[in-house]
Coordinates of C-alpha atoms in Angstrom, one line a residue:
Chain A
M558 CA -74.6 63.9 12.5
C559 CA -71.9 63.3 9.8
H560 CA -69.6 66.3 10.2
D561 CA -66.1 66.3 11.4
G562 CA -65.7 66.8 15.1
V563 CA -67.9 65.6 17.7
L564 CA -71.1 63.4 17.8
R565 CA -73.4 63.1 20.9
V566 CA -75.1 59.8 20.7
R567 CA -78.7 60.2 22.0
R568 CA -80.0 57.0 20.9
G569 CA -79.0 53.6 19.4
K570 CA -79.6 49.8 19.5
A571 CA -76.9 47.8 21.3
L572 CA -77.1 44.0 20.1
V573 CA -75.3 41.9 22.7
F574 CA -74.2 38.4 21.9
N575 CA -73.3 36.1 24.6
M576 CA -72.1 32.5 23.6
R577 CA -72.1 30.5 27.0
N578 CA -72.8 27.1 25.9
F579 CA -71.7 25.3 22.7
A580 CA -73.2 22.2 20.6
G581 CA -72.4 19.2 22.7
H582 CA -70.4 17.5 19.7
R583 CA -68.0 20.2 19.6
N584 CA -66.4 19.8 23.0
I585 CA -66.0 23.6 23.7
S586 CA -65.9 24.6 27.4
E587 CA -69.1 26.6 28.9
R588 CA -68.1 30.1 29.5
Q589 CA -68.8 30.2 33.0
G590 CA -69.2 33.6 34.5
S591 CA -70.2 35.1 31.4
E592 CA -73.6 36.0 32.8
H593 CA -72.0 38.6 34.8
D594 CA -71.0 40.5 31.8
V595 CA -74.1 40.3 30.2
A596 CA -76.1 41.6 33.3
R597 CA -73.6 44.5 33.7
L598 CA -73.7 45.4 30.0
R599 CA -77.5 45.6 30.2
D600 CA -77.4 48.0 33.0
V601 CA -74.5 50.2 31.6
L602 CA -75.8 50.3 28.1
T603 CA -79.2 51.3 29.3
S604 CA -77.6 54.1 31.5
L605 CA -75.9 55.3 28.2
H606 CA -79.6 55.8 26.6
L607 CA -78.8 52.9 24.3
T608 CA -81.3 50.0 24.0
P609 CA -79.5 46.6 24.8
I610 CA -81.0 43.4 23.1
I611 CA -79.6 40.2 24.6
Y612 CA -79.0 37.2 22.3
E613 CA -77.7 33.8 24.2
D614 CA -76.2 30.9 22.4
K615 CA -77.1 31.6 19.0
T616 CA -76.1 29.6 16.0
R617 CA -74.0 31.0 13.2
N618 CA -77.2 31.4 11.0
Q619 CA -79.2 32.9 13.7
V620 CA -76.4 35.4 14.3
D621 CA -76.2 36.2 10.4
T622 CA -79.9 36.5 10.3
I623 CA -80.1 38.8 13.2
L624 CA -77.7 41.1 12.0
E625 CA -79.0 41.2 8.3
E626 CA -82.5 41.9 9.9
V627 CA -81.2 44.9 12.0
A628 CA -79.4 46.2 9.1
S629 CA -82.4 46.3 7.0
E630 CA -84.6 47.9 9.7
Q631 CA -86.0 51.1 8.7
D632 CA -86.2 52.4 12.3
L633 CA -82.3 52.6 12.4
A634 CA -82.7 55.9 10.6
D635 CA -83.6 57.5 13.9
D636 CA -80.8 55.8 15.6
D637 CA -77.4 57.9 16.1
C638 CA -75.2 54.8 16.2
L639 CA -75.2 51.0 16.4
V640 CA -73.5 49.0 19.2
V641 CA -72.7 45.3 18.8
V642 CA -71.2 43.2 21.4
Y643 CA -69.8 39.7 20.9
M644 CA -68.7 37.5 23.7
S645 CA -67.4 33.9 22.9
H646 CA -64.4 31.9 22.6
G647 CA -62.3 32.8 19.6
A648 CA -59.0 32.1 17.7
E649 CA -56.4 33.8 15.6
N650 CA -57.4 35.6 12.6
G651 CA -60.7 36.9 13.7
T652 CA -62.4 33.6 14.3
L653 CA -65.3 33.8 16.7
E654 CA -67.4 30.8 17.9
A655 CA -71.1 30.8 17.6
F656 CA -73.2 27.8 19.2
D657 CA -72.9 25.5 16.3
R658 CA -69.9 26.6 14.3
A659 CA -67.3 29.6 13.9
L660 CA -67.8 32.8 12.2
Q661 CA -65.4 35.7 11.4
L662 CA -65.2 39.1 13.0
Q663 CA -65.7 40.6 9.6
D664 CA -69.1 38.9 9.3
L665 CA -70.3 40.9 12.4
W666 CA -69.5 44.1 10.6
E667 CA -69.8 43.7 6.9
C668 CA -73.6 44.0 6.6
F669 CA -73.5 47.4 8.2
I670 CA -71.4 49.2 5.3
P671 CA -73.4 51.7 3.8
G672 CA -73.9 49.8 0.4
R673 CA -75.9 47.3 2.6
C674 CA -77.2 49.3 5.4
P675 CA -77.9 53.0 4.2
S676 CA -79.7 53.7 7.5
L677 CA -76.3 53.7 9.2
W678 CA -74.6 56.0 6.6
G679 CA -72.1 58.5 8.3
K680 CA -73.0 57.0 11.8
P681 CA -70.9 55.2 14.3
K682 CA -70.9 51.4 14.0
L683 CA -69.1 50.2 17.2
F684 CA -68.1 46.7 17.8
F685 CA -66.8 45.2 21.0
V686 CA -65.4 41.8 21.2
Q687 CA -64.6 39.7 24.0
A688 CA -62.7 36.6 22.9
C689 CA -59.4 35.2 22.6
E690 CA -57.5 35.9 19.7
G691 CA -55.1 32.9 19.7
S692 CA -53.6 30.7 22.4
K693 CA -50.6 32.8 23.3
K694 CA -50.4 34.2 27.0
M695 CA -49.2 37.5 27.2
E696 CA -45.9 38.0 29.1
A697 CA -45.6 40.7 31.4
A698 CA -43.0 43.2 30.7
V699 CA -41.0 44.5 33.9
A700 CA -40.1 47.8 34.2
P701 CA -36.2 47.9 33.4
S702 CA -35.5 50.0 36.5
K703 CA -37.1 52.2 39.1
K704 CA -35.3 55.1 37.3
S705 CA -36.8 54.4 33.9
K706 CA -38.5 57.5 32.5
G707 CA -40.3 56.2 32.0
L708 CA -49.6 48.3 -3.9
P709 CA -49.7 49.6 -6.6
T710 CA -50.8 53.1 -6.1
T711 CA -52.5 55.6 -8.2
T712 CA -52.6 59.1 -9.1
S713 CA -55.5 61.1 -8.4
T714 CA -57.3 64.3 -8.1
D715 CA -58.6 65.8 -5.1
I716 CA -61.8 66.9 -6.5
V717 CA -64.9 66.4 -4.2
G718 CA -68.1 65.5 -6.2
D719 CA -71.2 67.4 -5.8
E720 CA -72.8 64.6 -3.9
Y721 CA -71.6 64.3 -0.1
T722 CA -69.9 60.9 0.0
I723 CA -67.4 59.1 2.2
P724 CA -65.4 55.9 2.0
S725 CA -67.5 52.9 2.6
H726 CA -65.4 51.8 5.6
A727 CA -65.5 55.1 7.4
D728 CA -67.0 55.2 10.9
F729 CA -66.3 51.8 12.2
L730 CA -64.7 51.0 15.6
I731 CA -63.6 47.5 16.8
S732 CA -62.8 47.2 20.3
K733 CA -61.2 44.0 21.4
A734 CA -60.2 42.3 24.6
S735 CA -56.7 41.4 23.4
V736 CA -54.4 41.6 20.6
P737 CA -53.8 39.1 17.7
G738 CA -52.4 35.8 18.9
H739 CA -53.2 36.2 22.5
V740 CA -55.8 35.0 25.0
S741 CA -58.2 37.1 26.9
H742 CA -59.1 36.3 30.5
R743 CA -62.5 35.6 32.4
D744 CA -63.1 35.4 36.0
V745 CA -66.0 32.9 36.6
I746 CA -67.1 34.9 39.6
S747 CA -67.0 38.5 38.3
G748 CA -66.9 38.3 34.6
T749 CA -64.2 39.2 32.0
W750 CA -61.5 41.5 32.7
F751 CA -62.1 43.5 29.5
I752 CA -66.0 43.8 29.8
Q753 CA -66.1 44.6 33.3
T754 CA -63.5 47.3 33.1
L755 CA -65.0 48.6 30.1
C756 CA -68.3 49.0 31.9
D757 CA -66.6 50.6 35.0
V758 CA -65.0 53.2 32.6
L759 CA -68.2 53.8 30.9
V760 CA -70.0 54.7 34.1
E761 CA -67.0 56.7 35.7
H762 CA -66.1 58.9 32.5
S763 CA -68.8 59.0 30.0
Q764 CA -69.9 62.4 31.1
M765 CA -66.5 63.9 30.2
E766 CA -64.8 61.5 27.9
D767 CA -65.3 60.3 24.2
L768 CA -65.3 56.8 23.5
V769 CA -61.8 56.5 22.2
G770 CA -60.6 58.1 25.3
M771 CA -62.3 55.7 27.4
L772 CA -61.0 52.8 25.6
T773 CA -57.5 54.2 26.2
L774 CA -58.4 54.3 30.0
T775 CA -59.9 50.8 29.8
G776 CA -56.9 49.3 28.1
A777 CA -54.6 51.1 30.9
R778 CA -56.6 49.8 33.7
V779 CA -56.7 46.3 32.4
A780 CA -52.9 46.4 31.5
R781 CA -52.5 47.8 35.2
H782 CA -54.8 46.0 37.6
F783 CA -55.0 42.2 36.2
Q784 CA -52.9 39.4 36.0
T785 CA -53.0 35.7 36.1
S786 CA -51.8 33.7 39.0
E787 CA -48.9 32.8 36.7
G788 CA -48.0 36.2 36.0
F789 CA -49.7 36.5 32.6
R790 CA -51.3 40.0 31.5
Q791 CA -53.7 41.1 28.6
M792 CA -53.7 44.2 26.6
P793 CA -57.1 45.3 24.9
S794 CA -56.7 47.1 21.6
Y795 CA -59.1 48.8 19.4
T796 CA -58.9 49.8 15.6
S797 CA -61.0 52.8 14.5
T798 CA -62.1 54.4 11.3
L799 CA -64.1 56.9 13.3
R800 CA -64.2 60.5 11.9
Q801 CA -65.5 62.0 15.0
K802 CA -65.1 62.0 18.8
V803 CA -68.2 60.0 20.1
F804 CA -69.8 61.0 23.2
F805 CA -72.5 58.9 24.8
T806 CA -73.9 61.8 26.8
P807 CA -75.3 65.3 26.5
P808 CA -72.9 68.1 27.4
Q809 CA -73.4 69.5 31.0
Chain B
M647 CA -43.8 58.1 32.0
C648 CA -45.7 55.1 32.4
H649 CA -48.7 56.6 34.2
D650 CA -52.2 56.4 32.9
G651 CA -53.5 59.6 31.6
V652 CA -51.4 62.0 29.6
L653 CA -48.0 61.8 28.2
R654 CA -46.1 64.8 26.7
V655 CA -43.3 64.0 24.0
R656 CA -40.4 66.1 24.4
R657 CA -38.0 64.0 22.6
G658 CA -37.8 60.9 20.4
K659 CA -36.3 59.5 17.1
A660 CA -38.5 59.2 14.2
L661 CA -37.3 56.6 11.6
V662 CA -38.6 57.3 8.0
F663 CA -38.3 54.7 5.6
N664 CA -39.1 55.7 2.0
M665 CA -39.0 53.1 -0.7
R666 CA -39.3 54.7 -3.9
N667 CA -37.3 52.5 -6.2
F668 CA -37.4 48.7 -6.3
A669 CA -34.8 46.2 -7.7
G670 CA -35.1 46.0 -11.4
H671 CA -36.0 42.3 -11.6
R672 CA -39.0 42.9 -9.6
N673 CA -41.0 45.1 -12.0
I674 CA -42.6 47.1 -9.3
S675 CA -43.2 50.9 -10.2
E676 CA -41.4 53.5 -9.1
R677 CA -43.2 55.6 -6.3
Q678 CA -43.1 58.8 -8.0
G679 CA -43.7 61.9 -5.8
S680 CA -42.8 60.1 -2.6
E681 CA -40.1 62.8 -2.1
H682 CA -42.8 65.1 -1.2
D683 CA -43.7 62.9 1.6
V684 CA -40.1 62.6 2.9
A685 CA -39.5 66.3 2.9
R686 CA -42.9 67.3 4.5
L687 CA -42.3 64.5 7.4
R688 CA -38.7 65.8 7.9
D689 CA -40.0 69.6 8.5
V690 CA -43.1 68.4 10.5
L691 CA -41.3 65.7 12.7
T692 CA -38.6 68.4 13.2
S693 CA -41.1 70.9 14.5
L694 CA -42.6 68.4 17.1
H695 CA -39.1 68.2 18.7
L696 CA -38.5 64.7 17.2
T697 CA -35.4 63.8 15.4
P698 CA -36.2 62.4 11.9
I699 CA -33.7 60.0 10.3
I700 CA -34.4 59.2 6.6
Y701 CA -33.7 55.8 5.0
E702 CA -34.2 55.6 1.1
D703 CA -34.7 52.2 -0.8
K704 CA -33.4 49.9 1.7
T705 CA -33.4 46.0 1.2
R706 CA -35.2 44.0 3.7
N707 CA -32.0 42.9 5.5
Q708 CA -31.0 46.6 5.8
V709 CA -34.4 47.5 7.3
D710 CA -34.0 44.5 9.7
T711 CA -30.6 45.7 10.6
I712 CA -31.4 49.3 11.4
L713 CA -34.5 48.4 13.5
E714 CA -32.6 45.8 15.5
E715 CA -29.7 48.5 16.0
V716 CA -32.0 51.1 17.1
A717 CA -33.7 48.8 19.5
S718 CA -30.6 48.1 21.2
E719 CA -29.3 51.6 21.4
Q720 CA -28.7 52.7 24.9
D721 CA -29.6 56.3 24.3
L722 CA -33.4 55.4 23.6
A723 CA -33.5 55.5 27.5
D724 CA -33.5 59.3 27.1
D725 CA -36.3 59.3 24.5
D726 CA -40.1 59.7 25.4
C727 CA -41.2 57.6 22.3
L728 CA -40.2 56.2 19.2
V729 CA -41.7 57.1 15.6
V730 CA -41.3 54.6 12.6
V731 CA -42.8 55.7 9.3
Y732 CA -42.7 53.2 6.4
M733 CA -43.8 54.3 2.9
S734 CA -43.9 51.6 0.1
H735 CA -46.2 49.6 -1.9
G736 CA -48.1 47.0 -0.1
A737 CA -50.6 44.2 -0.2
E738 CA -53.0 42.1 1.9
N739 CA -52.1 40.7 5.4
G740 CA -49.6 43.5 6.3
T741 CA -47.2 42.9 3.4
L742 CA -44.7 45.7 2.7
E743 CA -42.2 45.9 -0.1
A744 CA -38.6 46.9 0.6
F745 CA -36.1 47.3 -2.2
D746 CA -35.3 43.7 -2.9
R747 CA -38.2 41.6 -1.2
A748 CA -41.3 42.0 1.0
L749 CA -41.3 42.1 4.8
Q750 CA -44.4 42.0 7.1
L751 CA -46.0 44.9 9.0
Q752 CA -45.1 43.1 12.3
D753 CA -41.4 43.0 11.3
L754 CA -41.5 46.7 11.9
W755 CA -42.6 46.6 15.5
E756 CA -41.8 43.1 16.9
C757 CA -38.2 44.2 17.8
F758 CA -39.5 47.2 20.2
I759 CA -41.4 44.9 22.5
P760 CA -39.9 45.3 25.8
G761 CA -38.5 41.9 25.9
R762 CA -36.3 43.0 23.0
C763 CA -36.0 46.7 23.9
P764 CA -36.3 47.4 27.4
S765 CA -35.4 51.2 26.7
L766 CA -38.8 51.7 25.3
W767 CA -40.8 50.1 28.1
G768 CA -43.8 52.0 28.9
K769 CA -43.1 54.3 26.2
P770 CA -45.3 55.0 23.0
K771 CA -44.1 53.0 20.1
L772 CA -45.9 54.7 17.1
F773 CA -45.7 53.4 13.5
F774 CA -47.3 55.4 10.5
V775 CA -47.8 53.2 7.4
Q776 CA -48.3 54.5 4.0
A777 CA -49.0 51.5 1.7
C778 CA -51.9 49.7 0.0
E779 CA -53.3 46.8 1.9
G780 CA -54.7 44.9 -1.1
S781 CA -56.2 46.0 -4.5
K782 CA -59.6 46.7 -3.8
K783 CA -60.7 50.2 -4.6
M784 CA -62.9 51.8 -2.0
E785 CA -66.2 52.5 -3.2
A786 CA -67.8 55.9 -2.1
A787 CA -70.9 55.8 0.2
V788 CA -73.4 58.3 -1.1
A789 CA -75.6 60.0 1.7
P790 CA -78.8 58.2 1.3
S791 CA -80.8 61.2 1.4
K792 CA -80.3 64.9 2.5
K793 CA -82.4 64.6 5.3
S794 CA -80.4 61.7 6.8
K795 CA -79.4 62.2 10.2
G796 CA -77.3 61.2 9.9
L797 CA -60.7 31.3 22.4
P798 CA -60.3 29.3 25.1
T799 CA -60.3 31.6 28.2
T800 CA -58.8 31.0 31.6
T801 CA -60.0 31.9 35.2
S802 CA -57.7 34.1 37.0
T803 CA -57.0 36.3 39.9
D804 CA -56.8 40.2 40.0
I805 CA -53.6 40.4 41.9
V806 CA -51.1 42.8 41.1
G807 CA -47.3 41.7 41.8
D808 CA -45.0 43.8 43.6
E809 CA -43.0 44.6 40.5
Y810 CA -44.9 47.1 38.1
T811 CA -45.4 45.1 35.0
I812 CA -47.4 45.8 31.9
P813 CA -48.5 43.5 29.0
S814 CA -45.7 43.1 26.3
H815 CA -47.9 44.5 23.6
A816 CA -49.0 47.7 25.4
D817 CA -48.1 51.0 24.2
F818 CA -48.1 50.4 20.5
L819 CA -50.0 52.5 17.9
I820 CA -50.0 51.5 14.2
S821 CA -51.5 54.1 11.9
K822 CA -52.5 53.0 8.2
A823 CA -53.2 54.9 5.1
S824 CA -56.1 52.5 4.4
V825 CA -58.0 49.4 5.8
P826 CA -57.4 45.7 5.0
G827 CA -57.9 45.0 1.1
H828 CA -57.9 48.3 -0.2
V829 CA -55.5 50.6 -2.0
S830 CA -54.1 53.9 -0.8
H831 CA -53.5 56.7 -3.2
R832 CA -50.4 59.0 -4.2
D833 CA -50.4 62.2 -6.1
V834 CA -47.3 62.5 -8.0
I835 CA -47.2 66.2 -7.7
S836 CA -48.0 66.7 -4.2
G837 CA -47.4 63.3 -2.3
T838 CA -49.7 60.9 -0.7
W839 CA -53.2 61.7 0.6
F840 CA -52.7 60.1 4.0
I841 CA -49.0 61.6 4.8
Q842 CA -49.7 65.0 3.5
T843 CA -53.0 65.2 5.4
L844 CA -51.4 63.8 8.7
C845 CA -48.8 66.5 8.4
D846 CA -51.1 69.1 7.9
V847 CA -53.2 68.0 11.0
L848 CA -50.0 67.8 13.1
V849 CA -48.9 71.3 12.1
E850 CA -52.5 72.6 12.8
H851 CA -53.6 70.7 15.8
S852 CA -50.6 69.5 17.9
Q853 CA -50.8 72.3 20.3
M854 CA -54.3 71.4 21.5
E855 CA -55.1 67.7 20.5
D856 CA -53.5 64.4 21.2
L857 CA -52.3 62.0 18.7
V858 CA -55.5 59.8 18.5
G859 CA -57.6 62.8 18.1
M860 CA -55.4 64.1 15.4
L861 CA -55.5 60.6 13.8
T862 CA -59.5 60.9 13.8
L863 CA -59.1 64.4 12.2
T864 CA -56.7 63.1 9.6
G865 CA -59.2 60.1 8.7
A866 CA -62.1 62.6 8.6
R867 CA -60.1 64.8 6.1
V868 CA -58.9 62.1 3.9
A869 CA -62.5 60.6 3.8
R870 CA -63.9 64.2 3.2
H871 CA -61.5 65.8 0.7
F872 CA -60.1 63.3 -1.6
Q873 CA -61.3 61.0 -4.2
T874 CA -59.9 59.8 -7.5
S875 CA -61.3 60.8 -10.7
E876 CA -63.1 57.6 -10.8
G877 CA -64.8 58.4 -7.7
F878 CA -63.1 56.1 -5.4
R879 CA -62.1 57.1 -1.9
Q880 CA -60.0 56.2 1.1
M881 CA -60.3 55.6 4.6
P882 CA -57.3 55.7 6.9
S883 CA -57.5 53.5 10.1
Y884 CA -55.5 53.0 13.3
T885 CA -55.0 50.2 16.0
S886 CA -54.0 51.3 19.3
T887 CA -52.8 49.7 22.6
L888 CA -51.8 53.1 24.0
R889 CA -52.6 53.6 27.6
Q890 CA -52.0 57.3 27.6
K891 CA -53.2 60.4 25.6
V892 CA -50.0 61.2 23.8
F893 CA -49.3 64.8 23.1
F894 CA -46.2 66.1 21.2
T895 CA -46.2 69.8 22.7
P896 CA -45.9 71.2 26.1
P897 CA -48.8 72.5 27.9
Q898 CA -49.6 76.3 26.9

């Protein structure tokens, strides 16, 4: 499980939070079309042998409680990974909206570091976030020509202790619809650019490609195939401390 | 060059900034041992067919000027990628020290978005940062048992314009020695854990593995092989909007 190299995921929970409606006093717009992302994710995650659990319009306290309860579950010990999908409105610096108030991106993952969730020690903890990260719309960058080719540090030893330990923040992946400062886009008829494309790529490539490879493909497709009627584009990004290539399917 | 899939880099500049000494009035410690990282990078980057250019102890204005001059160079049009390595002290929120005062991580890359550097449109812009990202030391996470297994959104169309455009923030990779909030480590005899391990992996695996795969290996090795005498560890991370797998060597 925890060796360098390749990990094939055969089992794991997938918590899917979809925030469509928000408390009336907040005047935040309904996320119309988000049901398409939920339905698609349920199908695709199931096809990857994961167990999707859908949560709709939860308050911040409910989100916290759900995550903490999952982190303390004994049966995580039998899982190969954990997936968390969070879909809502968002803003700069990792702010994500719940039904009644905001939370921070790090609130999603902090309870799964090994000190708080030993059951997931050494296992991939995979977060997918569909939200804006600010209000800037991303300019399209036109190809320049048809011919274009396109802190205080410390000294240390390198002794490894007898016990096998890893850094507390290893094995996390956070995949996001956009980059800091910029909006992400949702189509009310077909769902969000990012989640729908991610699902397409997972279905088409999970037999051969590892997760990071599929995120590269997802980014390439969103970058290539979508733009708003005003010409704005979107660039997904991901941040990784994974120590292995993660595959969702057994070798053929 | 700009197609989805695989890119084989045959040529590119590699700007290597090493900040070892800092203006005396600032009372920032000399980064002893950093010369080992510089020497190693010069060799390894050259072996990858890149052209290393070394800059030592530059002021913030000098860094800005160098980056802006490179971004405006016509001969970048013949390059397949750009590499920037920045090695210094650092702190939270992407603060990096130059000789006389600090700059921000985004100052390194912002002048290379296509609007300011059309010569690198569609080409990988690769940043490697050896610096602390805060003062927290990373706890080791002990395996729990030997038996352990281990924003406001908008609606949009999906019409692609006649001109080939991509999002302005595509094709960036930022590889860092640590994760936000945490220190990175340097050995005065042999250099930093991160840069030395990265160089090892590049030498050993660049024939077969793409850059992101090598960063995964680098993270796995730093996580596994190093800890301070007090038991602290370090976890490198990377953030990517690459749309291709980047290889530094031609196919065999």
